[in-house]
Tab-separated table of C-alpha atoms in Angstrom:
chain	number	residue	atom	x	y	z
A	1	MET	CA	0.000	0.000	0.000
A	2	ASN	CA	1.375	3.316	-0.952
A	3	LEU	CA	1.147	6.017	1.760
A	4	SER	CA	1.857	9.683	1.159
A	5	PRO	CA	4.639	11.142	3.335
A	6	ARG	CA	3.599	12.770	6.559
A	7	ARG	CA	3.293	16.561	6.591
A	8	PRO	CA	5.960	18.261	8.671
A	9	LEU	CA	3.622	19.553	11.302
A	10	PHE	CA	6.355	20.268	13.836
A	11	ASN	CA	9.582	20.259	11.843
A	12	ARG	CA	9.800	22.432	8.783
A	13	ARG	CA	12.660	22.310	6.402
A	14	PRO	CA	14.783	25.435	6.442
A	15	GLN	CA	13.883	27.747	3.611
A	16	SER	CA	15.717	30.899	2.480
A	17	ASN	CA	13.644	34.075	1.898
A	18	ILE	CA	15.339	36.578	-0.407
A	19	TYR	CA	13.146	39.455	0.789
A	20	ARG	CA	13.963	38.889	4.439
A	21	MET	CA	17.659	38.754	3.674
A	22	PHE	CA	17.432	41.987	1.750
A	23	LEU	CA	15.698	43.653	4.705
A	24	TRP	CA	18.438	42.536	7.113
A	25	VAL	CA	21.154	43.888	4.832
A	26	VAL	CA	19.394	47.258	4.595
A	27	MET	CA	19.022	47.467	8.388
A	28	ILE	CA	22.688	46.626	8.973
A	29	LEU	CA	23.861	49.202	6.439
A	30	GLY	CA	21.525	51.796	7.961
A	31	GLY	CA	22.945	51.164	11.424
A	32	VAL	CA	26.502	51.563	10.161
A	33	TRP	CA	25.543	54.846	8.475
A	34	MET	CA	23.936	56.216	11.646
A	35	LEU	CA	27.022	55.377	13.712
A	36	GLN	CA	29.191	57.242	11.227
A	37	GLN	CA	26.912	60.288	11.334
A	38	MET	CA	26.862	60.286	15.120
A	39	ASN	CA	30.660	60.221	15.206
A	40	LYS	CA	30.703	63.205	12.851
A	41	GLY	CA	28.191	65.048	15.029
A	42	GLU	CA	25.621	65.209	12.236
A	43	ILE	CA	23.141	63.215	14.326
A	44	GLN	CA	22.829	63.768	18.078
A	45	PRO	CA	22.043	60.849	20.423
A	46	LEU	CA	18.657	60.753	22.089
A	47	PHE	CA	18.066	62.143	25.572
A	48	LEU	CA	20.876	64.755	25.438
A	49	PRO	CA	20.233	67.870	27.568
A	50	THR	CA	18.402	70.640	25.752
A	51	PRO	CA	20.973	73.206	24.504
A	52	LEU	CA	20.910	76.635	26.162
A	53	PRO	CA	19.582	79.484	24.023
A	54	THR	CA	22.303	81.479	22.219
A	55	ARG	CA	22.686	85.106	23.342
A	56	SER	CA	22.043	87.747	20.731
A	57	VAL	CA	24.509	90.459	19.782
A	58	GLU	CA	22.012	93.011	21.077
A	59	SER	CA	22.154	91.511	24.569
A	60	TYR	CA	25.930	91.922	24.679
A	61	VAL	CA	25.675	95.516	23.471
A	62	LEU	CA	23.030	96.236	26.102
A	63	GLU	CA	25.283	94.685	28.747
A	64	GLY	CA	28.152	96.889	27.563
A	65	ASP	CA	25.959	99.997	27.729
A	66	VAL	CA	24.837	99.154	31.259
A	67	ASN	CA	28.387	98.459	32.428
A	68	PHE	CA	29.536	101.775	30.975
A	69	SER	CA	26.737	103.619	32.801
A	70	THR	CA	27.595	101.910	36.092
A	71	GLY	CA	31.265	102.839	35.716
A	72	GLN	CA	32.545	99.311	35.068
A	73	VAL	CA	34.686	100.236	32.098
A	74	ALA	CA	36.621	96.968	31.796
A	75	ALA	CA	33.391	94.934	31.916
A	76	ALA	CA	31.870	97.159	29.236
A	77	ILE	CA	34.828	96.533	26.921
A	78	THR	CA	34.554	92.781	27.482
A	79	ALA	CA	30.816	92.768	26.708
A	80	TYR	CA	31.272	94.651	23.432
A	81	GLN	CA	34.117	92.350	22.416
A	82	GLU	CA	32.009	89.241	23.122
A	83	GLY	CA	29.214	90.669	21.016
A	84	LEU	CA	31.639	91.227	18.152
A	85	GLU	CA	32.784	87.611	18.370
A	86	MET	CA	29.228	86.642	17.457
A	87	ASN	CA	28.832	89.276	14.765
A	88	PRO	CA	32.096	90.887	13.691
A	89	ASN	CA	30.266	93.060	11.157
A	90	ASP	CA	28.133	94.991	13.660
A	91	VAL	CA	29.152	98.612	13.027
A	92	GLU	CA	27.472	100.162	16.064
A	93	THR	CA	29.220	97.754	18.425
A	94	TRP	CA	32.593	98.585	16.868
A	95	TRP	CA	32.231	102.328	17.354
A	96	LYS	CA	30.793	101.910	20.852
A	97	LEU	CA	33.787	99.743	21.705
A	98	ALA	CA	36.139	102.394	20.290
A	99	ARG	CA	34.443	105.103	22.367
A	100	ILE	CA	34.789	103.250	25.671
A	101	GLN	CA	38.342	102.116	24.849
A	102	THR	CA	39.303	105.744	24.285
A	103	TYR	CA	37.753	106.900	27.548
A	104	SER	CA	39.255	103.960	29.440
A	105	SER	CA	42.747	105.248	28.663
A	106	ALA	CA	42.082	108.020	31.213
A	107	PHE	CA	41.986	105.380	33.957
A	108	LEU	CA	45.442	104.036	33.091
A	109	ILE	CA	48.633	105.311	34.695
A	110	THR	CA	51.689	104.690	32.539
A	111	ASP	CA	52.372	106.023	29.062
A	112	ASP	CA	52.749	102.524	27.650
A	113	GLU	CA	49.349	101.468	28.997
A	114	LYS	CA	47.687	104.570	27.612
A	115	ARG	CA	49.358	104.236	24.220
A	116	THR	CA	48.355	100.583	23.881
A	117	ARG	CA	44.726	101.211	24.840
A	118	LEU	CA	44.382	104.235	22.546
A	119	LEU	CA	45.795	102.269	19.616
A	120	GLU	CA	43.224	99.542	20.335
A	121	ALA	CA	40.511	102.198	20.260
A	122	LEU	CA	41.856	103.518	16.980
A	123	GLU	CA	41.795	100.043	15.470
A	124	SER	CA	38.175	99.518	16.562
A	125	ALA	CA	37.116	102.885	15.147
A	126	ARG	CA	38.815	102.206	11.824
A	127	LYS	CA	37.048	98.852	11.656
A	128	ALA	CA	33.694	100.592	12.074
A	129	VAL	CA	34.483	103.037	9.270
A	130	ALA	CA	35.715	100.241	7.004
A	131	LEU	CA	32.454	98.322	7.515
A	132	ALA	CA	30.221	101.387	7.019
A	133	PRO	CA	31.972	104.220	5.162
A	134	GLU	CA	28.722	106.207	5.128
A	135	ASP	CA	28.045	105.972	8.870
A	136	SER	CA	28.402	109.419	10.472
A	137	ASN	CA	28.804	108.073	14.005
A	138	ALA	CA	31.652	105.804	12.935
A	139	HIS	CA	33.581	108.751	11.493
A	140	ALA	CA	32.822	110.886	14.574
A	141	ILE	CA	34.211	108.251	16.946
A	142	LEU	CA	37.256	107.785	14.719
A	143	ALA	CA	37.889	111.537	15.034
A	144	PHE	CA	37.595	111.183	18.820
A	145	ALA	CA	40.062	108.272	18.967
A	146	LEU	CA	42.537	110.063	16.714
A	147	ASP	CA	42.343	113.216	18.813
A	148	TRP	CA	43.110	111.393	22.063
A	149	ASN	CA	46.013	109.620	20.376
A	150	ALA	CA	47.393	113.069	19.519
A	151	ASN	CA	49.157	113.285	22.864
A	152	SER	CA	52.581	114.905	23.032
A	153	THR	CA	53.554	112.776	26.033
A	154	LEU	CA	52.983	109.643	23.951
A	155	TYR	CA	54.321	110.680	20.544
A	156	PRO	CA	56.697	113.242	19.001
A	157	ASN	CA	55.196	116.466	17.727
A	158	ASP	CA	55.171	115.479	14.054
A	159	ARG	CA	53.158	112.336	14.846
A	160	VAL	CA	50.780	114.339	17.020
A	161	GLU	CA	50.196	116.719	14.129
A	162	GLU	CA	49.419	113.801	11.805
A	163	PHE	CA	46.825	112.480	14.242
A	164	LEU	CA	45.189	115.906	14.536
A	165	ILE	CA	45.018	116.455	10.783
A	166	GLU	CA	43.349	113.093	10.252
A	167	ALA	CA	41.038	113.708	13.217
A	168	GLU	CA	39.850	116.973	11.660
A	169	GLN	CA	39.223	115.235	8.338
A	170	GLU	CA	37.170	112.520	10.000
A	171	ALA	CA	35.123	115.017	12.028
A	172	LEU	CA	34.331	116.994	8.878
A	173	ARG	CA	33.398	113.798	7.048
A	174	ALA	CA	31.027	112.873	9.882
A	175	GLN	CA	29.297	116.237	9.513
A	176	GLN	CA	29.065	115.893	5.750
A	177	LEU	CA	27.291	112.567	6.170
A	178	ASP	CA	24.920	113.965	8.831
A	179	ASN	CA	25.031	117.677	9.604
A	180	SER	CA	22.755	117.138	12.613
A	181	ASN	CA	25.067	114.627	14.325
A	182	VAL	CA	25.673	116.098	17.774
A	183	LEU	CA	28.683	113.844	18.420
A	184	ALA	CA	30.320	114.979	15.191
A	185	LEU	CA	29.941	118.633	16.253
A	186	ALA	CA	31.263	117.983	19.780
A	187	PHE	CA	34.272	115.930	18.752
A	188	TYR	CA	35.148	118.439	16.043
A	189	ALA	CA	35.184	121.116	18.758
A	190	GLU	CA	37.605	118.980	20.776
A	191	VAL	CA	39.892	118.547	17.781
A	192	LEU	CA	39.853	122.290	17.089
A	193	LEU	CA	40.685	122.983	20.721
A	194	ASP	CA	43.709	120.678	20.572
A	195	GLN	CA	44.762	122.516	17.409
A	196	GLN	CA	44.597	125.722	19.475
A	197	LYS	CA	41.753	127.072	17.339
A	198	TRP	CA	39.876	128.311	20.379
A	199	THR	CA	37.311	130.562	18.684
A	200	GLN	CA	36.248	127.862	16.240
A	201	ALA	CA	36.125	125.298	19.056
A	202	GLU	CA	33.760	127.540	21.034
A	203	SER	CA	31.545	127.973	18.007
A	204	TYR	CA	31.161	124.265	17.325
A	205	ILE	CA	30.587	123.229	20.928
A	206	LYS	CA	27.854	125.858	21.179
A	207	GLN	CA	26.208	124.314	18.119
A	208	ALA	CA	26.383	120.918	19.781
A	209	LEU	CA	24.890	122.281	23.024
A	210	ALA	CA	21.991	123.825	21.090
A	211	HIS	CA	21.157	120.445	19.568
A	212	GLU	CA	18.012	118.738	20.833
A	213	ASP	CA	19.951	115.526	21.535
A	214	ALA	CA	22.688	117.216	23.598
A	215	ASP	CA	21.257	115.987	26.909
A	216	GLU	CA	21.651	112.381	25.796
A	217	TRP	CA	25.433	112.520	25.538
A	218	MET	CA	27.759	113.348	28.414
A	219	ASP	CA	30.472	113.849	25.776
A	220	VAL	CA	28.948	117.202	24.813
A	221	TYR	CA	29.139	118.648	28.337
A	222	ARG	CA	32.542	117.072	28.949
A	223	ILE	CA	33.985	118.741	25.865
A	224	ASN	CA	32.368	122.067	26.747
A	225	ALA	CA	33.985	121.794	30.185
A	226	TYR	CA	37.299	121.039	28.496
A	227	VAL	CA	36.947	124.153	26.323
A	228	LEU	CA	36.174	126.294	29.366
A	229	GLU	CA	39.040	124.990	31.512
A	230	THR	CA	41.460	125.469	28.610
A	231	LEU	CA	40.341	129.101	28.517
A	232	GLY	CA	40.878	129.383	32.278
A	233	GLN	CA	37.179	129.547	33.165
A	234	TYR	CA	37.392	126.897	35.866
A	235	ASN	CA	34.147	127.684	37.690
A	236	LEU	CA	32.136	127.372	34.487
A	237	ALA	CA	34.038	124.201	33.592
A	238	ILE	CA	33.016	122.630	36.902
A	239	THR	CA	29.368	123.438	36.153
A	240	GLU	CA	29.631	121.621	32.823
A	241	TYR	CA	31.329	118.621	34.410
A	242	ASP	CA	28.453	118.471	36.871
A	243	LYS	CA	26.030	118.325	33.931
A	244	ALA	CA	28.035	115.477	32.424
A	245	ILE	CA	27.973	113.716	35.807
A	246	ALA	CA	24.177	114.035	35.889
A	247	ILE	CA	24.067	111.990	32.653
A	248	GLU	CA	26.720	109.441	33.668
A	249	PRO	CA	26.782	109.567	37.500
A	250	ASN	CA	29.114	106.560	37.847
A	251	PHE	CA	31.759	107.657	35.366
A	252	THR	CA	34.574	108.506	37.783
A	253	PHE	CA	36.724	110.264	35.181
A	254	LEU	CA	34.285	113.196	35.325
A	255	TYR	CA	34.652	113.524	39.109
A	256	ILE	CA	38.433	113.516	38.719
A	257	ARG	CA	38.293	116.331	36.173
A	258	ALA	CA	35.871	118.427	38.228
A	259	GLY	CA	38.033	117.945	41.320
A	260	ALA	CA	41.138	118.921	39.372
A	261	ASN	CA	39.460	122.203	38.388
A	262	TYR	CA	38.662	122.968	42.033
A	263	ARG	CA	42.291	122.228	42.897
A	264	ARG	CA	43.416	124.597	40.161
A	265	LEU	CA	41.163	127.323	41.575
A	266	ALA	CA	42.608	126.707	45.024
A	267	SER	CA	46.185	126.925	43.775
A	268	GLU	CA	45.536	130.461	42.512
A	269	ILE	CA	44.530	131.664	45.989
A	270	PRO	CA	47.713	133.084	47.594
A	271	ASN	CA	46.678	132.428	51.190
A	272	LEU	CA	46.710	128.714	52.002
A	273	GLU	CA	44.095	128.952	54.742
A	274	ALA	CA	41.759	130.848	52.432
A	275	ALA	CA	42.358	128.205	49.770
A	276	ARG	CA	41.745	125.276	52.110
A	277	PRO	CA	37.915	125.151	51.663
A	278	VAL	CA	38.370	124.992	47.889
A	279	TYR	CA	40.936	122.220	48.240
A	280	GLU	CA	38.491	120.362	50.480
A	281	THR	CA	35.803	120.643	47.809
A	282	SER	CA	38.185	119.083	45.296
A	283	LEU	CA	38.807	116.276	47.784
A	284	GLU	CA	35.052	115.673	48.013
A	285	TYR	CA	34.907	114.967	44.267
A	286	PHE	CA	37.874	112.599	44.437
A	287	SER	CA	36.317	110.846	47.438
A	288	LYS	CA	33.082	110.357	45.495
A	289	ALA	CA	35.089	108.607	42.800
A	290	VAL	CA	36.648	106.350	45.453
A	291	ARG	CA	33.215	105.457	46.863
A	292	ILE	CA	31.820	104.645	43.423
A	293	ASN	CA	34.745	102.338	42.749
A	294	GLU	CA	34.252	100.620	46.099
A	295	GLN	CA	30.549	100.091	45.361
A	296	ILE	CA	31.176	98.488	41.981
A	297	GLY	CA	34.296	96.598	43.052
A	298	VAL	CA	36.772	98.496	40.843
A	299	LYS	CA	40.319	98.933	42.171
A	300	ASP	CA	41.274	102.117	40.357
A	301	PRO	CA	44.355	103.922	41.715
A	302	GLY	CA	43.447	107.177	39.928
A	303	PRO	CA	41.225	108.814	42.572
A	304	HIS	CA	43.726	107.994	45.326
A	305	LEU	CA	46.516	109.585	43.311
A	306	SER	CA	44.409	112.707	42.822
A	307	ILE	CA	43.728	112.856	46.560
A	308	ALA	CA	47.455	112.447	47.202
A	309	ARG	CA	48.373	115.301	44.899
A	310	THR	CA	45.830	117.600	46.558
A	311	TYR	CA	47.136	116.850	50.064
A	312	SER	CA	50.660	117.301	48.755
A	313	GLN	CA	49.765	120.797	47.576
A	314	LEU	CA	48.377	121.454	51.056
A	315	GLY	CA	51.721	120.345	52.501
A	316	GLU	CA	50.141	117.354	54.256
A	317	PHE	CA	52.613	114.777	53.020
A	318	PHE	CA	51.814	111.945	55.410
A	319	ILE	CA	48.218	111.509	54.244
A	320	ALA	CA	49.355	112.128	50.664
A	321	ALA	CA	51.834	109.250	50.955
A	322	ARG	CA	49.208	106.967	52.484
A	323	ASN	CA	46.934	107.470	49.486
A	324	VAL	CA	49.732	106.684	47.036
A	325	GLN	CA	50.532	103.565	49.044
A	326	THR	CA	46.864	102.561	48.731
A	327	ALA	CA	47.215	102.989	44.974
A	328	LEU	CA	50.276	100.717	45.115
A	329	GLU	CA	48.211	98.062	46.877
A	330	TYR	CA	46.041	98.006	43.749
A	331	GLN	CA	48.963	98.005	41.305
A	332	PRO	CA	52.159	96.967	43.137
A	333	ARG	CA	54.088	96.589	39.870
A	334	ASN	CA	53.262	100.038	38.479
A	335	ALA	CA	56.543	101.940	38.325
A	336	ASP	CA	54.847	105.275	37.768
A	337	ILE	CA	53.057	105.091	41.122
A	338	TYR	CA	56.426	104.459	42.795
A	339	GLY	CA	57.615	107.631	41.096
A	340	GLN	CA	54.723	109.650	42.488
A	341	LEU	CA	55.369	108.295	45.977
A	342	GLY	CA	59.045	109.172	45.607
A	343	ILE	CA	58.180	112.797	44.775
A	344	ILE	CA	56.047	113.061	47.913
A	345	PHE	CA	58.832	111.571	50.066
A	346	PHE	CA	61.326	113.991	48.530
A	347	ARG	CA	59.136	117.035	49.109
A	348	SER	CA	58.657	116.002	52.736
A	349	ARG	CA	62.470	115.849	53.087
A	350	ASN	CA	62.383	112.062	53.483
A	351	TYR	CA	65.413	111.676	51.224
A	352	GLU	CA	66.247	108.104	52.232
A	353	GLY	CA	62.716	106.960	51.466
A	354	SER	CA	62.579	108.836	48.170
A	355	ARG	CA	65.875	107.274	47.051
A	356	ASP	CA	64.552	103.711	47.376
A	357	THR	CA	61.204	104.582	45.818
A	358	LEU	CA	62.557	106.591	42.889
A	359	LYS	CA	65.102	103.890	42.136
A	360	CYS	CA	62.234	101.438	41.640
A	361	ALA	CA	60.521	103.980	39.390
A	362	ILE	CA	63.349	104.644	36.949
A	363	ARG	CA	65.774	101.727	37.307
A	364	GLY	CA	63.413	98.992	38.423
A	365	CYS	CA	63.770	96.778	41.481
A	366	SER	CA	62.744	93.418	42.897
A	367	GLY	CA	62.618	91.410	46.105
A	368	GLU	CA	63.003	93.352	49.335
A	369	GLU	CA	63.848	96.501	47.364
A	370	SER	CA	60.301	96.614	45.996
A	371	CYS	CA	58.935	96.672	49.563
A	372	LEU	CA	61.386	99.400	50.554
A	373	GLY	CA	60.140	101.285	47.527
A	374	ARG	CA	56.621	101.145	48.949
A	375	GLY	CA	57.818	102.847	52.113
A	376	LEU	CA	58.079	99.656	54.194
A	377	ASP	CA	61.044	98.551	56.271
A	378	LYS	CA	60.770	95.053	54.738
A	379	CYS	CA	58.280	92.728	53.020
A	380	TYR	CA	55.409	91.313	55.093
A	381	PRO	CA	53.912	88.393	53.108
A	382	ASN	CA	51.442	87.581	55.869
A	383	LEU	CA	49.989	91.081	55.416
A	384	GLY	CA	49.946	90.876	51.641
A	385	GLU	CA	53.117	92.943	51.198
A	386	ASN	CA	55.013	90.581	48.913
A	387	PRO	CA	58.199	91.182	46.936
A	388	VAL	CA	57.478	91.946	43.277
A	389	GLU	CA	59.385	92.680	40.100
A	390	ILE	CA	59.329	96.329	38.973
A	391	THR	CA	60.427	97.390	35.499
A	392	GLY	CA	61.824	100.919	35.395
A	393	LEU	CA	60.299	103.686	33.297
A	394	PRO	CA	62.184	105.132	30.319
A	395	ILE	CA	62.776	108.861	30.422
A	396	SER	CA	60.031	110.933	28.771
A	397	PRO	CA	58.129	114.185	29.345
A	398	SER	CA	55.932	112.301	31.841
A	399	THR	CA	58.771	110.674	33.769
A	400	ILE	CA	61.639	113.160	33.604
A	401	VAL	CA	60.614	114.557	37.004
A	402	TYR	CA	61.428	111.179	38.559
A	403	TYR	CA	64.868	111.223	36.947
A	404	TYR	CA	66.056	114.652	38.018
A	405	THR	CA	64.574	114.200	41.487
A	406	TYR	CA	66.390	110.865	41.849
A	407	GLY	CA	69.613	112.531	40.719
A	408	SER	CA	69.065	115.301	43.271
A	409	VAL	CA	68.505	112.923	46.177
A	410	LEU	CA	71.536	110.788	45.251
A	411	SER	CA	73.760	113.839	45.258
A	412	ALA	CA	72.227	115.101	48.529
A	413	LEU	CA	72.906	111.779	50.272
A	414	SER	CA	76.458	111.399	48.985
A	415	ARG	CA	79.307	111.390	51.520
A	416	PRO	CA	83.025	110.660	51.196
A	417	ARG	CA	82.467	107.142	52.547
A	418	ASP	CA	79.179	106.680	50.721
A	419	ASP	CA	79.681	108.296	47.339
A	420	ARG	CA	76.533	108.100	45.215
A	421	CYS	CA	77.637	110.776	42.797
A	422	SER	CA	78.631	108.383	40.039
A	423	GLU	CA	75.011	107.281	39.641
A	424	ALA	CA	73.742	110.824	40.252
A	425	MET	CA	75.874	112.257	37.443
A	426	GLN	CA	74.754	109.467	35.118
A	427	VAL	CA	71.114	110.306	35.798
A	428	MET	CA	71.717	114.022	35.309
A	429	SER	CA	73.394	113.363	31.959
A	430	GLU	CA	70.332	111.386	30.869
A	431	VAL	CA	68.146	114.340	31.837
A	432	ARG	CA	70.282	116.750	29.806
A	433	ALA	CA	70.191	114.403	26.809
A	434	GLU	CA	66.398	114.202	27.005
A	435	LEU	CA	66.082	117.996	27.150
A	436	ASP	CA	68.284	118.342	24.070
A	437	ALA	CA	66.473	115.584	22.165
A	438	ASN	CA	62.962	116.999	22.728
A	439	PRO	CA	63.251	120.772	23.124
A	440	GLU	CA	59.601	121.413	22.191
A	441	ALA	CA	58.289	119.197	24.986
A	442	TYR	CA	60.212	121.185	27.610
A	443	ALA	CA	59.850	124.697	26.259
A	444	ASP	CA	58.196	125.989	29.441
A	445	GLY	CA	60.134	124.113	32.125
A	446	ARG	CA	63.601	123.656	30.623
A	447	GLU	CA	65.343	126.398	32.634
A	448	THR	CA	63.853	125.185	35.903
A	449	ILE	CA	64.904	121.598	35.257
A	450	ILE	CA	68.406	122.715	34.307
A	451	SER	CA	68.668	124.618	37.589
A	452	ILE	CA	67.801	121.431	39.504
A	453	VAL	CA	70.363	119.444	37.531
A	454	GLN	CA	73.037	122.053	38.168
A	455	ALA	CA	72.254	122.037	41.903
A	456	GLY	CA	72.840	118.287	42.070
A	457	GLU	CA	75.979	118.516	39.969
A	458	SER	CA	77.396	121.262	42.215
A	459	ILE	CA	76.972	119.028	45.269
A	460	CYS	CA	78.945	116.243	43.611
A	461	GLU	CA	81.618	118.666	42.418
A	462	SER	CA	82.090	119.978	45.953
A	463	LEU	CA	82.294	116.399	47.250
A	464	ALA	CA	84.945	115.567	44.659
A	465	GLU	CA	86.974	118.534	45.876
A	466	GLY	CA	86.835	117.243	49.433
A	467	ASP	CA	84.209	119.659	50.731
A	468	VAL	CA	81.132	118.712	52.737
A	469	PRO	CA	78.043	118.892	50.486
A	470	ASP	CA	75.740	121.855	51.052
A	471	LEU	CA	72.396	120.144	51.626
A	472	SER	CA	70.560	123.463	51.479
A	473	VAL	CA	71.058	123.233	47.729
A	474	ALA	CA	69.137	119.960	47.708
A	475	THR	CA	66.429	121.507	49.885
A	476	GLU	CA	66.051	124.351	47.422
A	477	ALA	CA	65.899	121.789	44.623
A	478	GLY	CA	63.092	120.060	46.501
A	479	ASP	CA	61.141	123.317	46.569
A	480	VAL	CA	61.633	123.726	42.832
A	481	VAL	CA	60.576	120.129	42.169
A	482	SER	CA	57.233	120.892	43.780
A	483	ASP	CA	56.690	123.674	41.267
A	484	VAL	CA	57.461	121.681	38.129
A	485	THR	CA	56.157	118.240	39.063
A	486	ALA	CA	53.930	117.092	36.214
A	487	THR	CA	52.729	113.624	37.021
A	488	PRO	CA	50.141	112.048	34.686
A	489	THR	CA	47.400	112.184	37.326
A	490	PRO	CA	44.936	115.073	36.728
């Protein structure tokens, strides 16, 4: 009997399915592709944290504006720069950055710091003009940056003249593009003033003041104050600085300038006791600047140096020195502040102290010498008075006072068994060389400086001849130093 084979109810023969195989191949290839894309970052894995929203350029600009208004200049610069990293073609941010960089140079102490910051401002302003050649504000700010670079303590006279010529061209271009631009009018007035075109400067600043937008810009009142103080109208200048302060109440530079005008008024009063109330008013403005800095956490030595100079003019050298030492706590490596402290020590007849301090200023110092230069008997690390490295300042119109004063004190302290005249004569020769190399920069004070140099040289000559030095000559030199001291602090 023939029986059909049993059906494989439980055991099926293996069969290949071409469609299933094709599906598996596709899935494998797809997985490989996804892994490659994930490694490249083209596809993000699931369940990653949600990315934070990206800040807009406008938010950085707003932050910079707020920081400027609160007096936090460094933070304002940083905010503008971060905004430009996101959008390097934002013209308004470039010229705002240039404006605050230019103003921030007033808070710096040394010539090198000022020069570097002003060149940064100039670069930012040029970038704004390059991006928008038809933008009036960009040209106005470029004129402003060029004008502040035109500083005879930073550059020789021919370079200063080049800056001023270009600044005038940029200010005129800004007005051509927008004849109602109040900043263009104000900055042109400042350029004209620095060109000693006083009548034209007055005319243009009056046009700026008459503008309906004048109250929005402290620059307008600041420049008007500058015009007035240049013309010797110090009371009116103070009034204009007060108006600028009302617009930017945390901008300490304005308090410093107003206080400096009060100090100038006081210096013209022949009787010291009669002048004292005016000096005290100047101190109030400087103290306001100190309080603002304390509130916003800014360690700016400028107001303390202004306070020190005022007390020095009052003959109160101890409190003057204390304020300079406070400034040194903020910037212990700043050679220029050592120089200012050395002048105060010298004027108070503290010759030993001035020698150590002025040496740090012009020759540099390190280790224990840097602490002696701060007026200490030694370093006190547990009190934060650590040894530091100080780089000396090159001779220039801003620092020459430190040189001839140092030469004077070396000669005054010289004795047969402690002859310091070799170094004193070297310093005096450097002073003479500087006077000969830059006669224009010393047109007003050359004869006075020469008299100080000759006094020091005469002491050393008498010592070489075996005589005892006449220290009254050094004392007289100290009195003259007080008349010609021209430190960078307003």
